Amino acid sequence: LQPFPRSTNTAEMDTRKNPEFYLSERWDRCFTNALIYTGVGLTAGAVLSLTVLGRRKWPLVFFAGTGLGTAVSDCKRSFRRPP
């Protein structure tokens, strides 16, 4: 037996095959990852700065930049693979 498709709406199925759909999905994922990774980096830098390093600013900048760099790297990787 073959499983049924999730949606029988032909307009929605055509949208999924559209290359613009894949492109916009990847850009959305890139922006979301950038916000999440940068936020996690800022949080990690703030915790490290407040607990260990005596309220210095460089851990905030370093970890936020590391998070943003990771997001950019993931974004490049997602655009290199085929849809």
mmCIF file of N, CA and C in Angstrom:
data_model
loop_
_atom_site.group_PDB
_atom_site.id
_atom_site.type_symbol
_atom_site.label_atom_id
_atom_site.label_comp_id
_atom_site.label_asym_id
_atom_site.label_seq_id
_atom_site.Cartn_x
_atom_site.Cartn_y
_atom_site.Cartn_z
ATOM 1 N N LEU A 1 0.830 -1.188 0.000
ATOM 2 C CA LEU A 1 0.000 0.000 0.000
ATOM 3 C C LEU A 1 0.871 1.246 0.000
ATOM 4 N N GLN A 2 0.439 2.205 -0.781
ATOM 5 C CA GLN A 2 1.127 3.481 -0.825
ATOM 6 C C GLN A 2 0.462 4.434 0.172
ATOM 7 N N PRO A 3 1.242 5.189 0.922
ATOM 8 C CA PRO A 3 0.629 6.143 1.856
ATOM 9 C C PRO A 3 -0.015 7.292 1.085
ATOM 10 N N PHE A 4 -1.071 7.812 1.663
ATOM 11 C CA PHE A 4 -1.761 8.935 1.052
ATOM 12 C C PHE A 4 -0.947 10.208 1.255
ATOM 13 N N PRO A 5 -0.987 11.131 0.288
ATOM 14 C CA PRO A 5 -0.308 12.417 0.501
ATOM 15 C C PRO A 5 -1.000 13.186 1.617
ATOM 16 N N ARG A 6 -0.238 14.039 2.266
ATOM 17 C CA ARG A 6 -0.789 14.810 3.373
ATOM 18 C C ARG A 6 -1.914 15.730 2.931
ATOM 19 N N SER A 7 -1.794 16.278 1.751
ATOM 20 C CA SER A 7 -2.802 17.212 1.271
ATOM 21 C C SER A 7 -3.222 16.813 -0.136
ATOM 22 N N THR A 8 -4.498 16.887 -0.399
ATOM 23 C CA THR A 8 -4.977 16.597 -1.745
ATOM 24 C C THR A 8 -5.226 17.880 -2.523
ATOM 25 N N ASN A 9 -4.920 19.005 -1.931
ATOM 26 C CA ASN A 9 -5.083 20.290 -2.583
ATOM 27 C C ASN A 9 -3.987 20.443 -3.644
ATOM 28 N N THR A 10 -4.359 20.507 -4.909
ATOM 29 C CA THR A 10 -3.364 20.551 -5.988
ATOM 30 C C THR A 10 -2.596 21.863 -5.998
ATOM 31 N N ALA A 11 -3.225 22.956 -5.598
ATOM 32 C CA ALA A 11 -2.512 24.240 -5.565
ATOM 33 C C ALA A 11 -1.395 24.192 -4.533
ATOM 34 N N GLU A 12 -1.649 23.566 -3.397
ATOM 35 C CA GLU A 12 -0.625 23.464 -2.375
ATOM 36 C C GLU A 12 0.495 22.524 -2.815
ATOM 37 N N MET A 13 0.169 21.461 -3.497
ATOM 38 C CA MET A 13 1.189 20.536 -3.969
ATOM 39 C C MET A 13 2.051 21.180 -5.051
ATOM 40 N N ASP A 14 1.455 22.014 -5.919
ATOM 41 C CA ASP A 14 2.233 22.719 -6.929
ATOM 42 C C ASP A 14 3.171 23.733 -6.294
ATOM 43 N N THR A 15 2.737 24.354 -5.195
ATOM 44 C CA THR A 15 3.577 25.326 -4.505
ATOM 45 C C THR A 15 4.818 24.646 -3.934
ATOM 46 N N ARG A 16 4.675 23.428 -3.454
ATOM 47 C CA ARG A 16 5.813 22.720 -2.886
ATOM 48 C C ARG A 16 6.852 22.370 -3.945
ATOM 49 N N LYS A 17 6.448 22.189 -5.176
ATOM 50 C CA LYS A 17 7.384 21.852 -6.240
ATOM 51 C C LYS A 17 8.010 23.089 -6.868
ATOM 52 N N ASN A 18 7.483 24.239 -6.566
ATOM 53 C CA ASN A 18 7.960 25.483 -7.136
ATOM 54 C C ASN A 18 9.341 25.830 -6.560
ATOM 55 N N PRO A 19 10.326 26.159 -7.409
ATOM 56 C CA PRO A 19 11.657 26.509 -6.901
ATOM 57 C C PRO A 19 11.656 27.739 -5.999
ATOM 58 N N GLU A 20 10.737 28.660 -6.236
ATOM 59 C CA GLU A 20 10.656 29.836 -5.378
ATOM 60 C C GLU A 20 10.261 29.451 -3.957
ATOM 61 N N PHE A 21 9.469 28.405 -3.824
ATOM 62 C CA PHE A 21 9.082 27.925 -2.501
ATOM 63 C C PHE A 21 10.317 27.442 -1.745
ATOM 64 N N TYR A 22 11.179 26.673 -2.406
ATOM 65 C CA TYR A 22 12.386 26.181 -1.763
ATOM 66 C C TYR A 22 13.319 27.332 -1.390
ATOM 67 N N LEU A 23 13.423 28.309 -2.277
ATOM 68 C CA LEU A 23 14.286 29.451 -2.017
ATOM 69 C C LEU A 23 13.789 30.258 -0.821
ATOM 70 N N SER A 24 12.502 30.547 -0.793
ATOM 71 C CA SER A 24 11.972 31.329 0.333
ATOM 72 C C SER A 24 12.029 30.537 1.629
ATOM 73 N N GLU A 25 11.857 29.221 1.545
ATOM 74 C CA GLU A 25 11.955 28.394 2.751
ATOM 75 C C GLU A 25 13.376 28.420 3.311
ATOM 76 N N ARG A 26 14.350 28.388 2.432
ATOM 77 C CA ARG A 26 15.743 28.420 2.885
ATOM 78 C C ARG A 26 16.116 29.783 3.465
ATOM 79 N N TRP A 27 15.641 30.865 2.839
ATOM 80 C CA TRP A 27 15.925 32.194 3.390
ATOM 81 C C TRP A 27 15.265 32.362 4.756
ATOM 82 N N ASP A 28 14.045 31.871 4.901
ATOM 83 C CA ASP A 28 13.378 31.942 6.199
ATOM 84 C C ASP A 28 14.172 31.184 7.258
ATOM 85 N N ARG A 29 14.654 30.006 6.896
ATOM 86 C CA ARG A 29 15.447 29.215 7.836
ATOM 87 C C ARG A 29 16.741 29.937 8.183
ATOM 88 N N CYS A 30 17.361 30.605 7.204
ATOM 89 C CA CYS A 30 18.604 31.336 7.463
ATOM 90 C C CYS A 30 18.392 32.478 8.451
ATOM 91 N N PHE A 31 17.336 33.253 8.242
ATOM 92 C CA PHE A 31 17.066 34.369 9.155
ATOM 93 C C PHE A 31 16.699 33.874 10.547
ATOM 94 N N THR A 32 15.929 32.800 10.610
ATOM 95 C CA THR A 32 15.558 32.248 11.900
ATOM 96 C C THR A 32 16.782 31.737 12.642
ATOM 97 N N ASN A 33 17.645 31.002 11.942
ATOM 98 C CA ASN A 33 18.863 30.502 12.574
ATOM 99 C C ASN A 33 19.762 31.641 13.027
ATOM 100 N N ALA A 34 19.845 32.702 12.237
ATOM 101 C CA ALA A 34 20.677 33.839 12.623
ATOM 102 C C ALA A 34 20.172 34.467 13.919
ATOM 103 N N LEU A 35 18.875 34.635 14.035
ATOM 104 C CA LEU A 35 18.323 35.208 15.266
ATOM 105 C C LEU A 35 18.531 34.277 16.456
ATOM 106 N N ILE A 36 18.294 33.001 16.269
ATOM 107 C CA ILE A 36 18.412 32.054 17.376
ATOM 108 C C ILE A 36 19.867 31.912 17.812
ATOM 109 N N TYR A 37 20.781 31.677 16.856
ATOM 110 C CA TYR A 37 22.179 31.465 17.218
ATOM 111 C C TYR A 37 22.811 32.717 17.823
ATOM 112 N N THR A 38 22.456 33.887 17.296
ATOM 113 C CA THR A 38 22.988 35.123 17.868
ATOM 114 C C THR A 38 22.441 35.337 19.275
ATOM 115 N N GLY A 39 21.160 35.042 19.478
ATOM 116 C CA GLY A 39 20.574 35.164 20.815
ATOM 117 C C GLY A 39 21.193 34.198 21.806
ATOM 118 N N VAL A 40 21.430 32.976 21.377
ATOM 119 C CA VAL A 40 22.080 31.995 22.257
ATOM 120 C C VAL A 40 23.507 32.442 22.571
ATOM 121 N N GLY A 41 24.195 32.982 21.580
ATOM 122 C CA GLY A 41 25.544 33.479 21.817
ATOM 123 C C GLY A 41 25.567 34.641 22.790
ATOM 124 N N LEU A 42 24.620 35.565 22.635
ATOM 125 C CA LEU A 42 24.534 36.681 23.575
ATOM 126 C C LEU A 42 24.241 36.194 24.984
ATOM 127 N N THR A 43 23.362 35.226 25.100
ATOM 128 C CA THR A 43 23.024 34.695 26.415
ATOM 129 C C THR A 43 24.227 34.004 27.049
ATOM 130 N N ALA A 44 24.911 33.177 26.272
ATOM 131 C CA ALA A 44 26.090 32.497 26.797
ATOM 132 C C ALA A 44 27.176 33.499 27.183
ATOM 133 N N GLY A 45 27.362 34.515 26.355
ATOM 134 C CA GLY A 45 28.346 35.546 26.672
ATOM 135 C C GLY A 45 27.977 36.337 27.909
ATOM 136 N N ALA A 46 26.694 36.621 28.079
ATOM 137 C CA ALA A 46 26.257 37.365 29.258
ATOM 138 C C ALA A 46 26.450 36.542 30.528
ATOM 139 N N VAL A 47 26.113 35.261 30.462
ATOM 140 C CA VAL A 47 26.285 34.403 31.635
ATOM 141 C C VAL A 47 27.769 34.287 31.995
ATOM 142 N N LEU A 48 28.599 34.069 31.006
ATOM 143 C CA LEU A 48 30.031 33.961 31.255
ATOM 144 C C LEU A 48 30.598 35.276 31.780
ATOM 145 N N SER A 49 30.153 36.371 31.211
ATOM 146 C CA SER A 49 30.642 37.676 31.622
ATOM 147 C C SER A 49 30.222 38.004 33.054
ATOM 148 N N LEU A 50 28.994 37.703 33.387
ATOM 149 C CA LEU A 50 28.498 38.041 34.724
ATOM 150 C C LEU A 50 29.038 37.111 35.808
ATOM 151 N N THR A 51 29.262 35.852 35.472
ATOM 152 C CA THR A 51 29.652 34.905 36.511
ATOM 153 C C THR A 51 31.163 34.753 36.669
ATOM 154 N N VAL A 52 31.904 34.782 35.575
ATOM 155 C CA VAL A 52 33.326 34.439 35.654
ATOM 156 C C VAL A 52 34.233 35.639 35.403
ATOM 157 N N LEU A 53 33.922 36.429 34.423
ATOM 158 C CA LEU A 53 34.881 37.420 33.940
ATOM 159 C C LEU A 53 34.688 38.832 34.474
ATOM 160 N N GLY A 54 33.806 39.038 35.371
ATOM 161 C CA GLY A 54 33.679 40.355 35.995
ATOM 162 C C GLY A 54 33.085 41.434 35.121
ATOM 163 N N ARG A 55 32.012 41.141 34.448
ATOM 164 C CA ARG A 55 31.237 42.112 33.657
ATOM 165 C C ARG A 55 32.037 42.786 32.541
ATOM 166 N N ARG A 56 32.740 41.996 31.797
ATOM 167 C CA ARG A 56 33.444 42.529 30.630
ATOM 168 C C ARG A 56 32.543 42.393 29.401
ATOM 169 N N LYS A 57 32.807 43.217 28.398
ATOM 170 C CA LYS A 57 31.949 43.225 27.208
ATOM 171 C C LYS A 57 32.406 42.258 26.119
ATOM 172 N N TRP A 58 33.655 41.882 26.102
ATOM 173 C CA TRP A 58 34.154 41.070 24.990
ATOM 174 C C TRP A 58 33.499 39.696 24.889
ATOM 175 N N PRO A 59 33.076 39.052 25.989
ATOM 176 C CA PRO A 59 32.402 37.757 25.792
ATOM 177 C C PRO A 59 31.075 37.887 25.059
ATOM 178 N N LEU A 60 30.368 38.996 25.287
ATOM 179 C CA LEU A 60 29.110 39.224 24.571
ATOM 180 C C LEU A 60 29.352 39.318 23.072
ATOM 181 N N VAL A 61 30.324 40.113 22.703
ATOM 182 C CA VAL A 61 30.624 40.319 21.285
ATOM 183 C C VAL A 61 31.170 39.042 20.658
ATOM 184 N N PHE A 62 32.056 38.372 21.383
ATOM 185 C CA PHE A 62 32.663 37.156 20.845
ATOM 186 C C PHE A 62 31.621 36.066 20.605
ATOM 187 N N PHE A 63 30.783 35.779 21.589
ATOM 188 C CA PHE A 63 29.816 34.702 21.439
ATOM 189 C C PHE A 63 28.679 35.068 20.486
ATOM 190 N N ALA A 64 28.286 36.338 20.430
ATOM 191 C CA ALA A 64 27.279 36.748 19.448
ATOM 192 C C ALA A 64 27.841 36.609 18.034
ATOM 193 N N GLY A 65 29.096 36.990 17.848
ATOM 194 C CA GLY A 65 29.727 36.830 16.540
ATOM 195 C C GLY A 65 29.905 35.376 16.148
ATOM 196 N N THR A 66 30.213 34.540 17.129
ATOM 197 C CA THR A 66 30.338 33.111 16.862
ATOM 198 C C THR A 66 28.992 32.520 16.445
ATOM 199 N N GLY A 67 27.934 32.927 17.125
ATOM 200 C CA GLY A 67 26.595 32.449 16.768
ATOM 201 C C GLY A 67 26.183 32.907 15.380
ATOM 202 N N LEU A 68 26.461 34.163 15.073
ATOM 203 C CA LEU A 68 26.115 34.680 13.751
ATOM 204 C C LEU A 68 26.952 33.995 12.666
ATOM 205 N N GLY A 69 28.219 33.751 12.944
ATOM 206 C CA GLY A 69 29.069 33.045 11.985
ATOM 207 C C GLY A 69 28.596 31.622 11.740
ATOM 208 N N THR A 70 28.134 30.967 12.782
ATOM 209 C CA THR A 70 27.589 29.624 12.627
ATOM 210 C C THR A 70 26.330 29.646 11.770
ATOM 211 N N ALA A 71 25.493 30.636 11.976
ATOM 212 C CA ALA A 71 24.268 30.752 11.182
ATOM 213 C C ALA A 71 24.592 31.006 9.709
ATOM 214 N N VAL A 72 25.574 31.847 9.438
ATOM 215 C CA VAL A 72 25.968 32.116 8.049
ATOM 216 C C VAL A 72 26.529 30.857 7.409
ATOM 217 N N SER A 73 27.318 30.103 8.145
ATOM 218 C CA SER A 73 27.871 28.860 7.629
ATOM 219 C C SER A 73 26.767 27.855 7.306
ATOM 220 N N ASP A 74 25.786 27.724 8.198
ATOM 221 C CA ASP A 74 24.657 26.831 7.939
ATOM 222 C C ASP A 74 23.848 27.292 6.734
ATOM 223 N N CYS A 75 23.715 28.599 6.583
ATOM 224 C CA CYS A 75 22.967 29.149 5.454
ATOM 225 C C CYS A 75 23.676 28.834 4.139
ATOM 226 N N LYS A 76 24.977 29.009 4.102
ATOM 227 C CA LYS A 76 25.730 28.678 2.883
ATOM 228 C C LYS A 76 25.590 27.205 2.546
ATOM 229 N N ARG A 77 25.661 26.364 3.562
ATOM 230 C CA ARG A 77 25.542 24.925 3.346
ATOM 231 C C ARG A 77 24.155 24.565 2.822
ATOM 232 N N SER A 78 23.119 25.223 3.328
ATOM 233 C CA SER A 78 21.767 24.894 2.874
ATOM 234 C C SER A 78 21.525 25.335 1.431
ATOM 235 N N PHE A 79 22.203 26.386 0.977
ATOM 236 C CA PHE A 79 22.022 26.818 -0.408
ATOM 237 C C PHE A 79 22.847 25.984 -1.385
ATOM 238 N N ARG A 80 23.867 25.290 -0.897
ATOM 239 C CA ARG A 80 24.684 24.460 -1.790
ATOM 240 C C ARG A 80 24.016 23.136 -2.135
ATOM 241 N N ARG A 81 23.204 22.609 -1.233
ATOM 242 C CA ARG A 81 22.591 21.304 -1.519
ATOM 243 C C ARG A 81 21.360 21.472 -2.386
ATOM 244 N N PRO A 82 21.053 20.468 -3.176
ATOM 245 C CA PRO A 82 19.882 20.566 -4.060
ATOM 246 C C PRO A 82 18.581 20.472 -3.275
ATOM 247 N N PRO A 83 17.487 20.984 -3.841
ATOM 248 C CA PRO A 83 16.208 20.975 -3.119
ATOM 249 C C PRO A 83 15.663 19.624 -2.915
#
